[in-house]
XYZ file of C-alpha atoms in Angstrom:
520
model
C -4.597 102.005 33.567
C -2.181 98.780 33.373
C 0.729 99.060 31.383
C -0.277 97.874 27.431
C 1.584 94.702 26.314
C 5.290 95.526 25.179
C 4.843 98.938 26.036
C 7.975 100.837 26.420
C 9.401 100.826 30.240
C 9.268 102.996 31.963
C 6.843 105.329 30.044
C 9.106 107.769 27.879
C 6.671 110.637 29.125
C 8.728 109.882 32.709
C 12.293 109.821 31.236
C 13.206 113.965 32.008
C 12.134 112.877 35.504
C 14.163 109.895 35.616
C 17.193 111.838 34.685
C 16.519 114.134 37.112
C 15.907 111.827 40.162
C 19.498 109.875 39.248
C 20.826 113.000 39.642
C 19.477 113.763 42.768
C 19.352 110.435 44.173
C 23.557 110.439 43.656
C 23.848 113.493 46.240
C 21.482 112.306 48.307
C 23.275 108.836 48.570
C 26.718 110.774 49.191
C 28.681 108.318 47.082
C 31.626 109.571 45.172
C 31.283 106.567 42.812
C 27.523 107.139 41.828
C 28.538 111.233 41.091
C 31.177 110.030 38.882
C 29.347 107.293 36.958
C 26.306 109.840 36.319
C 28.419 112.664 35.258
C 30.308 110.741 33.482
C 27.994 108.635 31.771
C 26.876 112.705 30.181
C 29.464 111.660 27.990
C 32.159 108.654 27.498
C 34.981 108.738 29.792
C 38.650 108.460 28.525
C 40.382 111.617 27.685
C 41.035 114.350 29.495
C 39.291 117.013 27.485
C 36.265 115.003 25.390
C 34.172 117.155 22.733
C 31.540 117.221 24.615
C 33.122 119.082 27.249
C 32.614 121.951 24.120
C 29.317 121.033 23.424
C 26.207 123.109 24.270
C 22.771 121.747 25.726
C 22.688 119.696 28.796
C 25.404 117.304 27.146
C 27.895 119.996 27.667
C 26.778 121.535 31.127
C 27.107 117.612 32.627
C 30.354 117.425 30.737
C 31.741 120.379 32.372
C 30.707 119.490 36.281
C 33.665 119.063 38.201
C 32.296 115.478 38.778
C 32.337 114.930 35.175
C 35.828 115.239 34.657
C 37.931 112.188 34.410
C 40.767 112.207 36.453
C 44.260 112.261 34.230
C 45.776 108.912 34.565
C 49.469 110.299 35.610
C 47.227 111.872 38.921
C 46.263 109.869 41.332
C 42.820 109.917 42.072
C 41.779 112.868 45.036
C 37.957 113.770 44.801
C 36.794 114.596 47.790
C 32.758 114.718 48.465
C 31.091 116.531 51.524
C 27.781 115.154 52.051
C 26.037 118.437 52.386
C 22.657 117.215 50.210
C 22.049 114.509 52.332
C 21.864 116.459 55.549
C 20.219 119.136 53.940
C 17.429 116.246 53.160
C 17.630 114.587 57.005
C 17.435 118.112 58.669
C 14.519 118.738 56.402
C 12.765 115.433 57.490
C 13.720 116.326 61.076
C 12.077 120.140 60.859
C 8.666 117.977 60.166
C 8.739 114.616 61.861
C 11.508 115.166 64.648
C 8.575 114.954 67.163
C 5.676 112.494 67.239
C 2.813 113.725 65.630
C -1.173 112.570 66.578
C -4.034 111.551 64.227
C -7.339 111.581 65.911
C -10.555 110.487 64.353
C -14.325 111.509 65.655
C -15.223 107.921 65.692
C -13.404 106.502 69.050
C -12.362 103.221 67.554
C -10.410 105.090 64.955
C -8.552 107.537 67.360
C -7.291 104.619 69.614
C -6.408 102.339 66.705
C -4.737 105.447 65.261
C -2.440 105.791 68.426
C -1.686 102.245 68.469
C -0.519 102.010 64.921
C 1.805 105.325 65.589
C 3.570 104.055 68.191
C 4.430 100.674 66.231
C 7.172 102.599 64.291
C 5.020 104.415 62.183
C 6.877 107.597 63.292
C 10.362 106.738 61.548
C 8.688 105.635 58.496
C 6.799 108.865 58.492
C 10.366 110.200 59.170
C 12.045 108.194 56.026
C 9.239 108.883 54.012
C 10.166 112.835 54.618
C 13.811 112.448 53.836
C 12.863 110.457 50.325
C 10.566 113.433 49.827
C 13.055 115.935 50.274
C 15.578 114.655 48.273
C 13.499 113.577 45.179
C 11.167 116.040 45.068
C 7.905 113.853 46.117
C 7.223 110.739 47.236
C 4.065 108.053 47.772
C 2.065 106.430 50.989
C 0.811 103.033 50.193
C -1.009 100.896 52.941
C 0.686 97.099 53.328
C -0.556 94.079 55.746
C 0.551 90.684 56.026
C -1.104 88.556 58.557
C 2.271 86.420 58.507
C 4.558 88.855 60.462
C 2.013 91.058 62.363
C -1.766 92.071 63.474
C -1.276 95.515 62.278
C -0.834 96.967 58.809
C 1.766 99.735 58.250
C 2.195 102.333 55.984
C 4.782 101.989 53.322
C 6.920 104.878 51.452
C 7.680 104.373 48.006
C 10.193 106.668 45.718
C 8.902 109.031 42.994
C 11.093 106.855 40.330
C 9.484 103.383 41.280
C 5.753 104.860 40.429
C 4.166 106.018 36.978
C 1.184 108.010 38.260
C -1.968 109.435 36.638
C -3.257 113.358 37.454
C -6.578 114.374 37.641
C -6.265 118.678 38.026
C -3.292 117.918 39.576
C -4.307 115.749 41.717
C -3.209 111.854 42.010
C -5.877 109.510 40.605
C -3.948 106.691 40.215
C -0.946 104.769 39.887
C 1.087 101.943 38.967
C 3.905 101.119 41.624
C 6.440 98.590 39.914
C 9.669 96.634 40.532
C 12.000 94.206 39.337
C 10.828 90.886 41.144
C 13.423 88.467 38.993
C 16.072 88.470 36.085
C 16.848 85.346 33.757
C 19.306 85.199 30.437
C 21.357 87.274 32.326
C 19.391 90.122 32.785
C 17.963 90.242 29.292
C 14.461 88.740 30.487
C 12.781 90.790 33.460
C 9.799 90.148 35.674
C 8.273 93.166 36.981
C 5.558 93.825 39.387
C 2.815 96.198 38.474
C 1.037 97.560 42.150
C -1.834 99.593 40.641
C -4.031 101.357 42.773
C -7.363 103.074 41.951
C -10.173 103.842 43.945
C -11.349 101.270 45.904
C -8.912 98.128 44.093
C -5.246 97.188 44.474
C -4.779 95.340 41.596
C -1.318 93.062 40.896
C -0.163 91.803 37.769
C 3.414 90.394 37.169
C 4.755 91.016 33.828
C 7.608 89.138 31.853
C 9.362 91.367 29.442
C 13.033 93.113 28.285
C 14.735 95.294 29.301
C 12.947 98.682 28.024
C 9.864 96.856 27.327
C 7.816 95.832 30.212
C 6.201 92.775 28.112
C 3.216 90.616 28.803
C 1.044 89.415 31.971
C 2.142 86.064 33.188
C 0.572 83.997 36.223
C 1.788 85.719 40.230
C 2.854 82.125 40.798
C 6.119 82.226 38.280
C 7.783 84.152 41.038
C 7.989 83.764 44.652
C 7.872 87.805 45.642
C 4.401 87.619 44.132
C 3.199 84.165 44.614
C 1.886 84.600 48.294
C -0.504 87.005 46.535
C -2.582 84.879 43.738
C -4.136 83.391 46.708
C -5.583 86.995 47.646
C -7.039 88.660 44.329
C -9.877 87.802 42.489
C -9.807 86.375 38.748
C -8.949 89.851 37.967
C -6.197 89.945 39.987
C -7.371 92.401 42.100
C -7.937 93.126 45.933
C -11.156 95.231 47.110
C -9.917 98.032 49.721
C -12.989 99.112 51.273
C -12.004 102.488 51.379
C -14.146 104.523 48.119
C -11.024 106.665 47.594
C -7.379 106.200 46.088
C -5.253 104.053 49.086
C -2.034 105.745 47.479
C -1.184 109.291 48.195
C 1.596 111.349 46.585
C 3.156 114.313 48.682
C 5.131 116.708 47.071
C 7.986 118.592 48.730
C 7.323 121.776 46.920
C 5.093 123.472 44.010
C 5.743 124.127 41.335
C 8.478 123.022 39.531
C 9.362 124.887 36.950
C 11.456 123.215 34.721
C 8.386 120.518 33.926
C 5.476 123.113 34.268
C 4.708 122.376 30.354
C 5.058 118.554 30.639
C 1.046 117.114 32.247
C 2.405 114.238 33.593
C 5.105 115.816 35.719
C 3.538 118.953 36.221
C 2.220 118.030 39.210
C 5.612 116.365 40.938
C 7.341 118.493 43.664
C 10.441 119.991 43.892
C 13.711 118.672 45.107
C 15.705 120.655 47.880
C 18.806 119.998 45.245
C 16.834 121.504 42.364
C 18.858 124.112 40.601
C 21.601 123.489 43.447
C 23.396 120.993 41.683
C 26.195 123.017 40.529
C 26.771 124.812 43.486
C 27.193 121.204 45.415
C 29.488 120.381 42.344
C 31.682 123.658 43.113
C 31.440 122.920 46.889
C 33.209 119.255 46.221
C 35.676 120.978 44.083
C 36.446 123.286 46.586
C 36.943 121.101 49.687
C 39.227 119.022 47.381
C 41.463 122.255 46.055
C 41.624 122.688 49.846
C 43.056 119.603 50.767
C 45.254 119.212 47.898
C 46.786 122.350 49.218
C 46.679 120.122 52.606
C 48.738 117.552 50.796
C 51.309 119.853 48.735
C 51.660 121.569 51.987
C 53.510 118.860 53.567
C 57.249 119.788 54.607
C 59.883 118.200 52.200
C 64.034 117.885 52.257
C 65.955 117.936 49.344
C 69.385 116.569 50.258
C 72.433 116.551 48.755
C 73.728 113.404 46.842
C 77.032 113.091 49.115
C 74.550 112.869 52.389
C 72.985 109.978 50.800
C 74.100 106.500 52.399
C 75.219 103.830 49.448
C 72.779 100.690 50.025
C 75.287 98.878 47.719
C 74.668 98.346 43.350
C 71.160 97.965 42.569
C 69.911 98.695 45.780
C 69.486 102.389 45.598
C 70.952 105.320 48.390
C 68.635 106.848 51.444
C 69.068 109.259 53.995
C 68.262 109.086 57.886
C 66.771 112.100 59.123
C 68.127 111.099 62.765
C 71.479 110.772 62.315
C 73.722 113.642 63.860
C 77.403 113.370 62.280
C 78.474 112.916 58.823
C 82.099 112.532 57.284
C 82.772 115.692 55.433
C 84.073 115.300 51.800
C 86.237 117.759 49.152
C 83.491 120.426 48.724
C 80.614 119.732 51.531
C 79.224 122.568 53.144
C 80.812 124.978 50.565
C 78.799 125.206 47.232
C 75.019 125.380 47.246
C 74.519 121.911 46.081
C 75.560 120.971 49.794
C 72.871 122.534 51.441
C 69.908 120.825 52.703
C 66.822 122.535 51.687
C 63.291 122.393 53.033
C 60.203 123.308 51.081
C 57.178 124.278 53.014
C 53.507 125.745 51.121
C 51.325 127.210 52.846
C 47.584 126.510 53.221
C 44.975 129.113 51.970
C 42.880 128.182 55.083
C 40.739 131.625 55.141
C 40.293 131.800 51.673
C 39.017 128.348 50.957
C 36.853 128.350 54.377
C 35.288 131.574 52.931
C 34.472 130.507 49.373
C 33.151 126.694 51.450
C 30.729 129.153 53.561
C 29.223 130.918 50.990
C 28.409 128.284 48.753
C 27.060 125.900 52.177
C 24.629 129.195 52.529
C 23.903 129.886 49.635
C 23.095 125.989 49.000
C 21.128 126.266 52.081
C 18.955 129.180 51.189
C 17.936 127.845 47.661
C 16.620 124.828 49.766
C 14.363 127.067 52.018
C 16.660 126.147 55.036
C 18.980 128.334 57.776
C 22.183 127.315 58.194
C 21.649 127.332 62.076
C 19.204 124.382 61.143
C 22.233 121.905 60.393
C 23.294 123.071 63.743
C 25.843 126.019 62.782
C 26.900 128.668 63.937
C 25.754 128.831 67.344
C 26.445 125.478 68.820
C 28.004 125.729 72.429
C 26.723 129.334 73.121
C 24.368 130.179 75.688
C 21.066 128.453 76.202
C 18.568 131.016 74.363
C 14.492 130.621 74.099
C 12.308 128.927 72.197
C 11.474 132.540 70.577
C 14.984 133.210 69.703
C 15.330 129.682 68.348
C 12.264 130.723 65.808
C 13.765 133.936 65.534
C 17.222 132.793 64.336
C 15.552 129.635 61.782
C 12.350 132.140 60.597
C 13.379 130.560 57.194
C 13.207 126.971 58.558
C 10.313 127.629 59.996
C 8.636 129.165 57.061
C 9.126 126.019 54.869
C 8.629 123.726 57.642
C 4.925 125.323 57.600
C 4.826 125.124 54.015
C 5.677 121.305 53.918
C 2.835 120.796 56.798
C 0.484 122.166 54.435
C 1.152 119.879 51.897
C 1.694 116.250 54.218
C -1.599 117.198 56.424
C -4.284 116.679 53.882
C -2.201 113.828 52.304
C -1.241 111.655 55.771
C -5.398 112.444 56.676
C -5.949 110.530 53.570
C -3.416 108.194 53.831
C -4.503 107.329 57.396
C -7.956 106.850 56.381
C -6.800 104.096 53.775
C -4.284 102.586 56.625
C -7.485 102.118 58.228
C -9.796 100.390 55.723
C -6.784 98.004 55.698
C -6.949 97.380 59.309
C -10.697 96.468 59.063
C -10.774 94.555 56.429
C -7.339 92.473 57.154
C -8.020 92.172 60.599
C -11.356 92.983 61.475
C -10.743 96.062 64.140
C -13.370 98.219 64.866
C -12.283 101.560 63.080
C -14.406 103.940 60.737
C -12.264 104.552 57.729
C -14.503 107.273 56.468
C -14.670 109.442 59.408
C -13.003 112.772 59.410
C -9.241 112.445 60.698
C -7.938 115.447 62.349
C -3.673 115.516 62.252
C -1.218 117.910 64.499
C 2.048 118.276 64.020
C 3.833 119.427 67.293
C 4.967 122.846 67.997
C 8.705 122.654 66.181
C 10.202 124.213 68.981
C 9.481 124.229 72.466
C 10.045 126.176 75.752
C 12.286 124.277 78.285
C 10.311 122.669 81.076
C 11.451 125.073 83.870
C 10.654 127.930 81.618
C 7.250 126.424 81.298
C 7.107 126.000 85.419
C 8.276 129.426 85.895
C 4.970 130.954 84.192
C 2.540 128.662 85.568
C 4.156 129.138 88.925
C 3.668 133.399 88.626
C 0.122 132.470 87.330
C -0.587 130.706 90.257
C 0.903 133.470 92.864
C -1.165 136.274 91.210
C -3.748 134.221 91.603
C -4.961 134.794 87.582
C -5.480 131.322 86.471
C -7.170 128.031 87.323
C -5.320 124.827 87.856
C -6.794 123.422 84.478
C -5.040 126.788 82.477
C -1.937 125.897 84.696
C -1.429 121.955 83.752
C -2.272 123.462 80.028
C 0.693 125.778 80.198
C 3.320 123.047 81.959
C 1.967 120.724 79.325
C 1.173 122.174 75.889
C 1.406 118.809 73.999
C -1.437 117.051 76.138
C -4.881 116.391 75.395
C -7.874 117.151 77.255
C -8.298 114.292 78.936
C -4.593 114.044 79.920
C -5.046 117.511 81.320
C -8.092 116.449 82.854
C -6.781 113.847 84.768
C -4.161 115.636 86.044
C -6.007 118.448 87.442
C -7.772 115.469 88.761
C -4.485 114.270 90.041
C -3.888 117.243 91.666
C -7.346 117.910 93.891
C -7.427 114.308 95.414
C -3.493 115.362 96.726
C -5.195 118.818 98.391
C -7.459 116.754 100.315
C -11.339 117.044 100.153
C -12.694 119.938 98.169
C -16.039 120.379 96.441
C -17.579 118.979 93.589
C -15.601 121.077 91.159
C -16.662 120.910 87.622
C -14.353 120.524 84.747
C -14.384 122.246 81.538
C -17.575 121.510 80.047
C -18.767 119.733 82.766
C -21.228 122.351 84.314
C -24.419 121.002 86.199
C -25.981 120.476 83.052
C -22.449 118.886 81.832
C -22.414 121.973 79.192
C -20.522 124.891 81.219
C -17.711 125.407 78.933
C -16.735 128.352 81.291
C -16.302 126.192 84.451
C -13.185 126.711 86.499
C -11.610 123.693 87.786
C -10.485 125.188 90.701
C -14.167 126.485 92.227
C -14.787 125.443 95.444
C -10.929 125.094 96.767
């Protein structure tokens, strides 16, 4: 349902979520200055060592991060953050939408409307919508069209922290997507804009409230992000999708989650790859910057003695150049030990700080489901080695990357169906939102192309398999009709040969055992 009037905002029942997703949102982002003012903010900053830094709960765990330590003010600041989390979240959006995936529909309309809308960047949404996923635990598909800047409607990924759903058994049977469309009274009076969707209606309503309250329903015309709008709902303010289900879909990264298993409306969220990592990423900063403060201490210094020092004259201080080659001598140089030039040198604990970096990186790595080789390490430079011993090395990759299919398949197959009921109804295509949609992802990893060429060329030479098996091997990602063109293709440049049937295409058109290649 729409938010009540003056109803608290967001919805309390969302505020352990909240926390969570600034947290996780601050090592996704990779900036030093959102770690600090989140750790911080556990408790207030000034002194070095606060109470709270003693306390117990969550309080005191924040406190204590290494990130939640104020820097002494006779130290200069040197926190150092290594943006592990947010490649862990792009490698993890790369294992599922690094290739181009298909959606195919039995109704043809659909299948070549479906293509078409793919290839017009529909890929690296799919790709950012991953990466949000990843990192936050979950995230939503929303269909969007606007005749004003294109003839084809897109879909649109929105963050788990911009939504306040509704659950069904788990399952997503509603929601309100908002945001902040203006601010007045410096930033005391808010307009927000409430995107509900429920089966078959989009429904807008812009609200004019507080701060934490989200207030009461004012017209879409009192602010320009909404204003295009009022001249597209009904009195109601809503918009009729055509489609009989929900046009929002929520996909979650992972199930469950435990920490909110006894909490209904979070229950259902997913799982962040930082979950329960956050204080290993903590130690991992901490220990990159121990290593280059060693780095720094390490630098080679000279004490010299006071009689080496050239007089800039009173009040301007004494220095010493490092080049110079003769000095005077004086009553006493060169024969007590204050006349000795001394050089301090540290060294660097190299192995031992590399060590302690690797294990936490792994271990980081293995709590999120991934293999280190996935981020490209070790390995890189070696040999060339097959596809198998690719899947082989990254089983664990693999493994959640098949896990995460399972959940995006039946979600995009909805979500594609909605996309669709947008495109007819916005701009009158000939699709068939309701027919079944069939998605593939690509195989994650594939054999080289003259690997591929070397098998269908020893097929061919023992004779044990048709033309149409042979353009199937070379070409694993095709369709049947690419494949079937092809082979096609390839009899018109042999020169005349019989009629030869194609898959399916016996004399009564239903000879699913047909070679190709009869008759050459």
């Amino acid at each position: 349902m729409l938010p009540e009037n003056d109803a608290p905002w967001p919805p309390p029942a969302l505020k352990p979520a909240l926390d969570k997703f600034e947290a996780w949102d601050a090592w996704w982002a990779g900036d030093p200055d959102m770690l600090r003012a989140h750790y911080e903010a556990a408790s207030g900053a000034g002194a070095v060592n606060r109470p709270s830094q003693y306390a117990g709960g969550l309080v005191g765990k924040l406190a204590r991060f290494w990130w939640g330590r104020p820097t002494p003010d006779s130290e200069p600041e040197a926190k150092l953050h290594v943006p592990l989390a947010g490649d862990t979240a792009q490698a993890y959006a790369d294992l599922l939408f690094g290739e181009a995936i298909t959606a195919t529909s039995e109704h043809k309309g659909s299948t070549d409307r479906l293509t078409e809308l793919l290839d017009d960047g529909m890929h690296s949404r799919l790709l950012e919508g991953a990466e949000t996923v990843a990192a936050l635990g979950g995230g939503y598909l929303r269909p969007m069209w606007d005749d004003r800047i294109g003839d084809k409607p897109w879909l649109d990924a929105v963050s788990p922290d911009m939504a306040v759903p509704e659950w069904i058994g788990g399952r997503l049977a509603g929601v309100n997507f908002w945001r902040i469309v203006r601010r007045e009274q410096r930033g005391q009076i808010i307009y927000r804009h409430i995107e509900r969707h429920e089966p078959g209606w989009i429904i807008h309503r812009l609200y004019r409230g507080e701060r934490d309250k989200i207030g009461r329903p004012v017209p879409l015309e009192e602010s320009d992000a909404t204003a295009a709008l009022a001249g597209h709902v009904n009195s109601a303010g809503a918009i009729e999708t055509g489609y009989k289900l929900l046009s929002a879909v929520y996909v979650p990264r992972n199930r469950p989650t435990p920490m909110w298993r006894k909490l209904p409306m979070l229950r259902p969220m997913g799982r962040s790859l930082f979950a329960g990592a956050e204080p290993l990423l903590d130690a991992l900063d901490e220990t990159y910057a121990a290593w280059m403060r060693d780095v720094r201490l390490a630098k080679g210094r000279v004490f010299v003695p006071e009689n080496m020092l050239d007089n800039y004259g009173p009040g301007q201080g004494a220095g010493w150049d490092p080049d110079r080659q003769f000095y005077a001598t004086v009553p006493g140089m060169l024969g007590g030990k204050d006349d000795r030039l001394t050089v301090v040198q540290f060294s660097i604990r190299v192995d031992e700080h590399r060590d302690t970096a690797r294990e936490l990186v792994n271990t980081i790595m293995r709590r999120a489901g991934l293999n280190g080789a996935t981020l490209g390490e070790p390995g890189d430079g070696g040999p060339a080695i097959t596809a198998k011993e690719v899947s082989a090395r990254e089983r664990r990759s693999m493994l959640s990357r098949e896990r995460g299919i399972r959940y995006w398949k039946p979600e995009l197959r909805h979500a594609f169906g909605a996309l669709l009921a947008a495109d007819k109804r916005a701009f009158r295509t000939n699709v068939d939102p309701h027919a079944p949609i069939n998605v593939e992802f690509p195989d994650s990893v594939s054999e080289d192309l003259e690997t591929l060429a070397g098998t269908a060329d020893l097929l061919n030479r023992a004779d044990s398999a048709s033309t149409w098996t042979r353009v199937e091997v070379l070409h694993p990602d095709w369709t049947e009709t690419q494949v079937r063109e092809e082979v096609a293709a390839i009899q018109r440049e042999r020169g005349p040969v019989l009629d030869a049937p194609f898959p399916g295409d016996g004399e009564d058109g239903d000879d699913p055992d047909a070679d190709p290649d009869a008759g050459e």
